[in-house]
mmCIF file of C-alpha atoms in Angstrom:
data_model
loop_
_atom_site.group_PDB
_atom_site.id
_atom_site.type_symbol
_atom_site.label_atom_id
_atom_site.label_comp_id
_atom_site.label_asym_id
_atom_site.label_seq_id
_atom_site.Cartn_x
_atom_site.Cartn_y
_atom_site.Cartn_z
ATOM 1 C CA MET A 138 -67.396 196.388 227.308
ATOM 2 C CA MET A 139 -65.985 196.529 224.370
ATOM 3 C CA LEU A 140 -64.293 193.067 222.905
ATOM 4 C CA SER A 141 -60.400 192.789 222.591
ATOM 5 C CA ARG A 142 -59.194 192.692 219.026
ATOM 6 C CA GLU A 143 -57.598 188.864 219.619
ATOM 7 C CA ARG A 144 -61.409 187.976 221.220
ATOM 8 C CA THR A 145 -63.480 189.561 217.979
ATOM 9 C CA ARG A 146 -61.147 188.027 215.510
ATOM 10 C CA ARG A 147 -61.650 184.464 217.152
ATOM 11 C CA LEU A 148 -65.332 185.285 217.230
ATOM 12 C CA VAL A 149 -65.304 185.892 213.765
ATOM 13 C CA GLN A 150 -63.357 182.495 213.142
ATOM 14 C CA PHE A 151 -65.950 180.493 214.828
ATOM 15 C CA ALA A 152 -68.851 182.145 213.283
ATOM 16 C CA SER A 153 -67.439 181.697 210.243
ATOM 17 C CA LEU A 154 -67.147 177.549 210.707
ATOM 18 C CA LEU A 155 -70.827 177.844 211.607
ATOM 19 C CA LEU A 156 -72.319 179.657 209.255
ATOM 20 C CA SER A 157 -70.361 177.401 206.258
ATOM 21 C CA ASN A 158 -71.533 174.153 208.106
ATOM 22 C CA LEU A 159 -74.983 174.807 207.969
ATOM 23 C CA TYR A 160 -75.861 171.071 207.086
ATOM 24 C CA PHE A 161 -76.143 169.274 210.104
ATOM 25 C CA LYS A 162 -78.215 166.661 208.432
ATOM 26 C CA GLY A 163 -74.933 165.468 206.756
ATOM 27 C CA TRP A 164 -73.456 164.339 209.708
ATOM 28 C CA LEU A 165 -77.207 161.899 210.212
ATOM 29 C CA ASP A 166 -76.809 160.095 207.302
ATOM 30 C CA GLY A 167 -73.767 160.951 205.737
ATOM 31 C CA SER A 168 -75.047 162.732 202.848
ATOM 32 C CA ILE A 169 -73.421 165.911 201.320
ATOM 33 C CA PHE A 170 -75.448 169.099 200.650
ATOM 34 C CA THR A 171 -76.027 170.139 197.241
ATOM 35 C CA GLY A 172 -78.229 173.485 197.664
ATOM 36 C CA ARG A 173 -77.731 176.497 195.452
ATOM 37 C CA THR A 174 -75.224 178.059 197.891
ATOM 38 C CA LYS A 175 -72.330 175.547 197.089
ATOM 39 C CA ILE A 176 -72.032 177.714 194.137
ATOM 40 C CA PHE A 177 -70.352 179.912 196.192
ATOM 41 C CA PRO A 178 -67.183 179.361 197.869
ATOM 42 C CA ILE A 179 -65.452 180.490 201.067
ATOM 43 C CA PRO A 180 -62.988 182.329 201.545
ATOM 44 C CA GLY A 181 -60.759 179.995 202.978
ATOM 45 C CA LEU A 182 -60.005 176.220 203.177
ATOM 46 C CA HIS A 183 -63.420 173.919 203.745
ATOM 47 C CA CYS A 184 -64.129 170.759 201.881
ATOM 48 C CA TYR A 185 -67.254 170.711 199.693
ATOM 49 C CA SER A 186 -67.310 167.077 200.300
ATOM 50 C CA CYS A 187 -67.557 168.022 203.944
ATOM 51 C CA PRO A 188 -70.817 166.460 205.371
ATOM 52 C CA SER A 189 -72.005 169.986 207.099
ATOM 53 C CA SER A 190 -70.697 172.109 203.896
ATOM 54 C CA VAL A 191 -73.006 174.492 202.560
ATOM 55 C CA LEU A 192 -70.216 176.618 200.842
ATOM 56 C CA ALA A 193 -67.953 175.605 198.289
ATOM 57 C CA CYS A 194 -63.627 175.217 197.916
ATOM 58 C CA PRO A 195 -62.561 177.907 196.183
ATOM 59 C CA VAL A 196 -59.328 175.076 195.405
ATOM 60 C CA GLY A 197 -61.741 172.746 194.567
ATOM 61 C CA SER A 198 -63.464 174.684 192.362
ATOM 62 C CA LEU A 199 -60.814 175.872 190.358
ATOM 63 C CA GLN A 200 -59.252 172.695 189.602
ATOM 64 C CA ASN A 201 -62.623 171.016 188.888
ATOM 65 C CA ILE A 202 -62.521 173.638 186.013
ATOM 66 C CA ILE A 203 -59.153 173.417 185.160
ATOM 67 C CA SER A 204 -59.454 169.784 185.097
ATOM 68 C CA SER A 205 -62.224 169.706 182.953
ATOM 69 C CA GLU A 206 -62.295 167.959 179.639
ATOM 70 C CA GLY A 207 -60.999 170.402 176.920
ATOM 71 C CA PHE A 208 -61.092 173.490 179.178
ATOM 72 C CA LEU A 209 -57.864 175.273 177.203
ATOM 73 C CA GLY A 210 -60.080 175.128 174.113
ATOM 74 C CA GLY A 211 -63.874 176.124 175.987
ATOM 75 C CA LEU A 212 -61.464 178.986 177.414
ATOM 76 C CA SER A 213 -60.046 180.388 174.495
ATOM 77 C CA SER A 214 -63.335 180.309 172.198
ATOM 78 C CA GLY A 215 -65.515 181.572 175.605
ATOM 79 C CA ARG A 216 -67.197 178.336 176.404
ATOM 80 C CA ALA A 217 -69.541 179.329 179.277
ATOM 81 C CA ASP A 218 -68.487 176.744 181.592
ATOM 82 C CA ALA A 219 -64.841 177.346 181.031
ATOM 83 C CA LEU A 220 -65.402 180.941 181.806
ATOM 84 C CA VAL A 221 -66.444 180.478 185.624
ATOM 85 C CA ILE A 222 -63.200 180.191 186.219
ATOM 86 C CA LEU A 223 -62.184 183.566 185.321
ATOM 87 C CA GLY A 224 -65.483 184.328 187.903
ATOM 88 C CA ILE A 225 -63.779 182.450 190.638
ATOM 89 C CA LEU A 226 -60.338 184.017 190.341
ATOM 90 C CA GLY A 227 -62.256 187.632 190.447
ATOM 91 C CA ILE A 228 -63.928 186.608 193.538
ATOM 92 C CA LEU A 229 -60.181 185.344 194.950
ATOM 93 C CA LEU A 230 -58.006 188.094 193.549
ATOM 94 C CA ALA A 231 -60.780 190.929 194.777
ATOM 95 C CA LEU A 232 -60.285 189.588 198.068
ATOM 96 C CA GLY A 233 -56.273 189.579 198.328
ATOM 97 C CA PHE A 234 -56.224 192.911 196.365
ATOM 98 C CA LEU A 235 -58.780 194.515 199.436
ATOM 99 C CA ALA A 236 -57.007 193.226 202.210
ATOM 100 C CA GLY A 237 -53.759 190.773 201.152
ATOM 101 C CA ARG A 238 -53.919 187.526 203.429
ATOM 102 C CA PHE A 239 -57.226 189.002 206.115
ATOM 103 C CA ALA A 240 -59.334 186.048 204.588
ATOM 104 C CA CYS A 241 -56.859 183.413 206.425
ATOM 105 C CA GLY A 242 -56.615 185.376 209.765
ATOM 106 C CA TRP A 243 -60.097 186.175 210.066
ATOM 107 C CA ILE A 244 -62.135 183.638 208.084
ATOM 108 C CA CYS A 245 -60.805 179.949 206.909
ATOM 109 C CA PRO A 246 -62.224 177.397 209.174
ATOM 110 C CA PHE A 247 -58.367 175.500 208.875
ATOM 111 C CA GLY A 248 -56.393 178.522 210.276
ATOM 112 C CA LEU A 249 -58.884 178.416 213.189
ATOM 113 C CA LEU A 250 -57.679 174.701 214.005
ATOM 114 C CA GLN A 251 -54.491 175.413 213.521
ATOM 115 C CA ASP A 252 -54.587 178.896 215.870
ATOM 116 C CA LEU A 253 -56.165 176.613 218.522
ATOM 117 C CA LEU A 254 -53.548 173.743 218.543
ATOM 118 C CA TYR A 255 -50.357 175.688 218.494
ATOM 119 C CA ARG A 256 -52.059 176.513 222.017
ATOM 120 C CA ILE A 257 -51.429 173.008 223.447
ATOM 121 C CA PRO A 258 -48.781 173.287 225.865
ATOM 122 C CA THR A 259 -45.193 171.277 223.982
ATOM 123 C CA PRO A 260 -42.073 172.605 222.628
ATOM 124 C CA LYS A 261 -42.113 175.181 220.037
ATOM 125 C CA PHE A 262 -40.161 175.192 216.783
ATOM 126 C CA THR A 263 -39.848 177.980 214.209
ATOM 127 C CA VAL A 264 -40.571 177.253 210.377
ATOM 128 C CA PRO A 265 -37.511 178.299 208.361
ATOM 129 C CA ALA A 266 -38.378 181.428 206.231
ATOM 130 C CA THR A 267 -36.948 180.002 203.762
ATOM 131 C CA TRP A 268 -39.385 177.218 203.454
ATOM 132 C CA ARG A 269 -42.522 179.647 202.429
ATOM 133 C CA ASN A 270 -41.756 179.993 198.736
ATOM 134 C CA ALA A 271 -42.807 175.956 198.812
ATOM 135 C CA LYS A 272 -46.554 177.130 199.093
ATOM 136 C CA TYR A 273 -46.166 179.190 195.385
ATOM 137 C CA ALA A 274 -44.496 175.866 194.173
ATOM 138 C CA ILE A 275 -47.894 173.261 194.897
ATOM 139 C CA LEU A 276 -49.977 176.332 193.582
ATOM 140 C CA LEU A 277 -48.257 176.076 190.205
ATOM 141 C CA LEU A 278 -47.681 172.042 190.112
ATOM 142 C CA PHE A 279 -50.986 170.974 191.986
ATOM 143 C CA VAL A 280 -53.376 173.501 191.894
ATOM 144 C CA ILE A 281 -52.808 174.647 187.832
ATOM 145 C CA TYR A 282 -50.212 172.502 186.147
ATOM 146 C CA LEU A 283 -51.216 168.796 186.830
ATOM 147 C CA PRO A 284 -54.778 169.029 186.601
ATOM 148 C CA MET A 285 -55.163 171.294 183.325
ATOM 149 C CA PHE A 286 -52.471 168.576 181.275
ATOM 150 C CA VAL A 287 -51.736 165.550 183.458
ATOM 151 C CA ARG A 288 -54.889 162.658 181.578
ATOM 152 C CA ARG A 289 -54.749 159.192 182.755
ATOM 153 C CA VAL A 290 -56.945 158.716 180.218
ATOM 154 C CA PRO A 291 -56.432 160.308 176.816
ATOM 155 C CA GLY A 292 -59.298 163.112 175.930
ATOM 156 C CA ALA A 293 -60.789 162.657 179.854
ATOM 157 C CA GLY A 294 -60.630 165.316 182.541
ATOM 158 C CA GLY A 295 -58.144 165.494 185.058
ATOM 159 C CA ASP A 296 -57.758 165.461 188.528
ATOM 160 C CA PRO A 297 -58.006 167.940 191.282
ATOM 161 C CA TRP A 298 -54.612 166.871 192.229
ATOM 162 C CA PHE A 299 -54.435 169.074 195.690
ATOM 163 C CA CYS A 300 -57.352 167.722 196.804
ATOM 164 C CA LYS A 301 -56.429 164.047 195.820
ATOM 165 C CA VAL A 302 -53.380 164.297 197.335
ATOM 166 C CA ILE A 303 -52.456 167.040 199.514
ATOM 167 C CA CYS A 304 -55.186 168.849 201.483
ATOM 168 C CA PRO A 305 -55.758 168.283 205.004
ATOM 169 C CA SER A 306 -59.039 169.612 205.158
ATOM 170 C CA GLY A 307 -60.498 167.673 202.806
ATOM 171 C CA THR A 308 -59.459 164.635 204.534
ATOM 172 C CA LEU A 309 -60.349 165.854 208.146
ATOM 173 C CA THR A 310 -63.676 167.448 207.724
ATOM 174 C CA ALA A 311 -64.680 165.075 204.323
ATOM 175 C CA GLY A 312 -62.740 162.067 203.664
ATOM 176 C CA ILE A 313 -62.644 160.537 207.588
ATOM 177 C CA PRO A 314 -66.047 161.121 208.381
ATOM 178 C CA LEU A 315 -67.555 159.715 205.647
ATOM 179 C CA VAL A 316 -64.826 156.697 205.516
ATOM 180 C CA ALA A 317 -66.364 156.470 209.073
ATOM 181 C CA TYR A 318 -69.898 156.291 208.346
ATOM 182 C CA ASP A 319 -70.050 153.700 205.722
ATOM 183 C CA GLY A 320 -66.990 151.600 206.534
ATOM 184 C CA GLY A 321 -65.361 152.015 204.031
ATOM 185 C CA GLU A 322 -67.898 150.168 201.496
ATOM 186 C CA THR A 323 -68.729 153.341 199.636
ATOM 187 C CA PHE A 324 -64.607 155.204 199.370
ATOM 188 C CA GLN A 325 -61.965 153.417 199.075
ATOM 189 C CA LEU A 326 -59.789 152.623 201.644
ATOM 190 C CA GLY A 327 -56.023 152.353 199.867
ATOM 191 C CA PHE A 328 -52.575 153.820 199.029
ATOM 192 C CA LEU A 329 -54.226 157.291 198.794
ATOM 193 C CA PHE A 330 -56.783 157.455 201.857
ATOM 194 C CA SER A 331 -53.907 156.535 204.073
ATOM 195 C CA TRP A 332 -51.209 158.783 202.552
ATOM 196 C CA LYS A 333 -53.920 161.294 202.998
ATOM 197 C CA VAL A 334 -54.260 160.545 206.215
ATOM 198 C CA ALA A 335 -50.739 161.121 206.749
ATOM 199 C CA VAL A 336 -50.284 164.241 205.471
ATOM 200 C CA LEU A 337 -52.843 165.108 207.745
ATOM 201 C CA LEU A 338 -51.522 164.009 210.899
ATOM 202 C CA VAL A 339 -48.015 165.252 209.864
ATOM 203 C CA ILE A 340 -49.453 168.731 209.435
ATOM 204 C CA LEU A 341 -51.279 168.321 213.010
ATOM 205 C CA VAL A 342 -48.695 167.387 214.870
ATOM 206 C CA TRP A 343 -46.678 170.732 212.885
ATOM 207 C CA SER A 344 -49.365 172.421 213.762
ATOM 208 C CA VAL A 345 -48.665 171.537 217.897
ATOM 209 C CA THR A 346 -45.274 172.692 217.130
ATOM 210 C CA SER A 347 -45.176 175.431 215.471
ATOM 211 C CA ARG A 348 -47.622 178.479 214.213
ATOM 212 C CA ARG A 349 -49.867 177.997 211.078
ATOM 213 C CA PRO A 350 -47.030 175.796 208.983
ATOM 214 C CA PHE A 351 -49.741 174.836 206.776
ATOM 215 C CA CYS A 352 -50.784 178.335 205.984
ATOM 216 C CA ARG A 353 -47.274 179.410 205.774
ATOM 217 C CA THR A 354 -45.719 176.921 203.823
ATOM 218 C CA ILE A 355 -47.853 174.825 201.758
ATOM 219 C CA CYS A 356 -51.887 176.709 201.317
ATOM 220 C CA PRO A 357 -52.331 177.524 197.816
ATOM 221 C CA LEU A 358 -55.177 180.244 198.874
ATOM 222 C CA GLY A 359 -52.145 181.691 200.902
ATOM 223 C CA ALA A 360 -50.001 182.115 197.835
ATOM 224 C CA LEU A 361 -52.408 183.903 195.502
ATOM 225 C CA TRP A 362 -53.896 185.980 198.411
ATOM 226 C CA GLY A 363 -50.186 186.548 199.803
ATOM 227 C CA LEU A 364 -49.074 187.987 195.947
ATOM 228 C CA ALA A 365 -52.197 190.070 195.814
ATOM 229 C CA GLY A 366 -51.595 191.250 199.012
ATOM 230 C CA LYS A 367 -48.653 192.898 197.912
ATOM 231 C CA ILE A 368 -50.387 195.825 196.472
ATOM 232 C CA SER A 369 -53.201 195.666 198.200
ATOM 233 C CA VAL A 370 -55.570 198.140 199.557
ATOM 234 C CA PHE A 371 -56.037 197.754 203.210
ATOM 235 C CA GLY A 372 -52.487 196.942 204.665
ATOM 236 C CA MET A 373 -49.928 197.304 207.714
ATOM 237 C CA ARG A 374 -47.925 200.629 208.447
ATOM 238 C CA VAL A 375 -45.192 201.315 210.850
ATOM 239 C CA ASP A 376 -44.083 204.437 211.801
ATOM 240 C CA ASP A 377 -41.007 205.961 212.767
ATOM 241 C CA SER A 378 -41.523 205.607 216.514
ATOM 242 C CA CYS A 379 -40.925 201.665 216.151
ATOM 243 C CA VAL A 380 -37.880 200.898 218.498
ATOM 244 C CA ARG A 381 -37.357 197.349 216.522
ATOM 245 C CA CYS A 382 -37.962 195.723 220.312
ATOM 246 C CA GLY A 383 -38.873 192.425 218.376
ATOM 247 C CA LYS A 384 -42.418 192.020 220.447
ATOM 248 C CA CYS A 385 -44.711 192.135 216.823
ATOM 249 C CA ARG A 386 -42.541 188.790 215.691
ATOM 250 C CA THR A 387 -42.716 187.404 219.042
ATOM 251 C CA VAL A 388 -47.026 187.367 218.632
ATOM 252 C CA CYS A 389 -47.500 187.433 215.067
ATOM 253 C CA PRO A 390 -48.784 183.707 214.022
ATOM 254 C CA VAL A 391 -46.781 183.751 211.009
ATOM 255 C CA ASP A 392 -43.477 184.720 212.826
ATOM 256 C CA ILE A 393 -43.092 188.405 211.124
ATOM 257 C CA ALA A 394 -40.764 191.408 211.950
ATOM 258 C CA ILE A 395 -43.553 193.781 210.934
ATOM 259 C CA PHE A 396 -40.895 196.411 210.968
ATOM 260 C CA GLU A 397 -39.177 194.771 208.710
ATOM 261 C CA GLU A 398 -41.806 193.658 206.273
ATOM 262 C CA PRO A 399 -44.570 195.636 206.895
ATOM 263 C CA ASN A 400 -45.772 194.771 203.341
ATOM 264 C CA SER A 401 -45.157 190.976 203.692
ATOM 265 C CA ALA A 402 -46.590 188.926 201.518
ATOM 266 C CA GLU A 403 -47.476 186.507 204.618
ATOM 267 C CA CYS A 404 -49.003 189.134 206.866
ATOM 268 C CA ILE A 405 -52.723 187.726 207.839
ATOM 269 C CA ARG A 406 -53.962 191.105 209.139
ATOM 270 C CA CYS A 407 -54.888 189.964 212.889
ATOM 271 C CA GLY A 408 -53.454 192.522 214.551
ATOM 272 C CA ARG A 409 -52.192 191.227 217.044
ATOM 273 C CA CYS A 410 -48.681 192.746 216.252
ATOM 274 C CA ILE A 411 -50.453 196.450 216.965
ATOM 275 C CA ASP A 412 -51.621 195.178 220.334
ATOM 276 C CA ALA A 413 -48.311 194.300 221.536
ATOM 277 C CA CYS A 414 -46.358 197.399 220.388
ATOM 278 C CA PRO A 415 -44.895 199.040 223.328
ATOM 279 C CA VAL A 416 -45.072 202.607 221.354
ATOM 280 C CA ASN A 417 -48.195 202.099 219.333
ATOM 281 C CA ALA A 418 -46.145 202.301 216.361
ATOM 282 C CA ILE A 419 -48.053 199.772 214.051
ATOM 283 C CA HIS A 420 -51.592 200.317 212.076
ATOM 284 C CA HIS A 421 -53.841 198.677 210.285
ATOM 285 C CA ASP A 422 -53.055 201.544 207.102
ATOM 286 C CA THR A 423 -55.869 201.951 203.782
ATOM 287 C CA GLY A 424 -53.725 203.395 200.715
ATOM 288 C CA GLY A 425 -50.759 205.141 202.690
ATOM 289 C CA GLU A 426 -47.344 204.189 203.482
ATOM 290 C CA LYS A 427 -47.164 200.269 203.827
ATOM 291 C CA VAL A 428 -42.663 200.512 203.965
ATOM 292 C CA ALA A 429 -41.088 201.191 207.468
ATOM 293 C CA ARG A 430 -38.732 203.630 207.253
ATOM 294 C CA GLY A 431 -35.115 203.121 207.440
ATOM 295 C CA ARG A 432 -33.587 203.642 210.873
#
């Protein structure tokens, strides 16, 4: 019996979570895996410092390079360590140009967590569409500008600001477990840790009441992939047979009316709209017309 699209997506999400967390020993002794696979970023938000993680976080990798001492000079002179950022950006943008935010819907562990939390029975609330743009500001400010230009010590490297003050995945899968392991002896339990825990709790509770709020309003990876996805090879198509009933929006994890925004930068290519369409008007599309015709 063929698996449904949604069940297949869920299996892929859990498989991605498992395959990126194969260092089980880390949960026993509080260590962090530093093997060769850590040079490769997972296509999703998953902290490098998670005790079981065997892959790197693309956002963290970008910030660590951008914030390094002499990054701009090294980039202009072709210094090897500075040029690594081009490789990371190349990997991320290649995914976006190929299939937009596909990784958000099928691979990202934090996306899976939000999907599961939303299934908890509670009153549900929509996220205003105007809030979508906040993630682009976060990408520019916390992932690029602050790590590149803000230096607490002149001449020294900067900080990975998104990881340091926002990232809920890092707090949940790395900060809290590592602090719990050694009782805070190694990791300082000051204002910053309390702030990060508060941010995490707000996002977790918000995820129970709204569909993927972090993905839609905060995630810098989603912003980057969404921009690339506007011209991606693999997209969505809505045929003339569409009756604009709105069932696609009812099931959409990011609250898109696909007949109005078939080429939306928010679309995570999950395919739930395809299965919900009563007239089979919605399709995955490769290289064809992605903009719905007017009715």
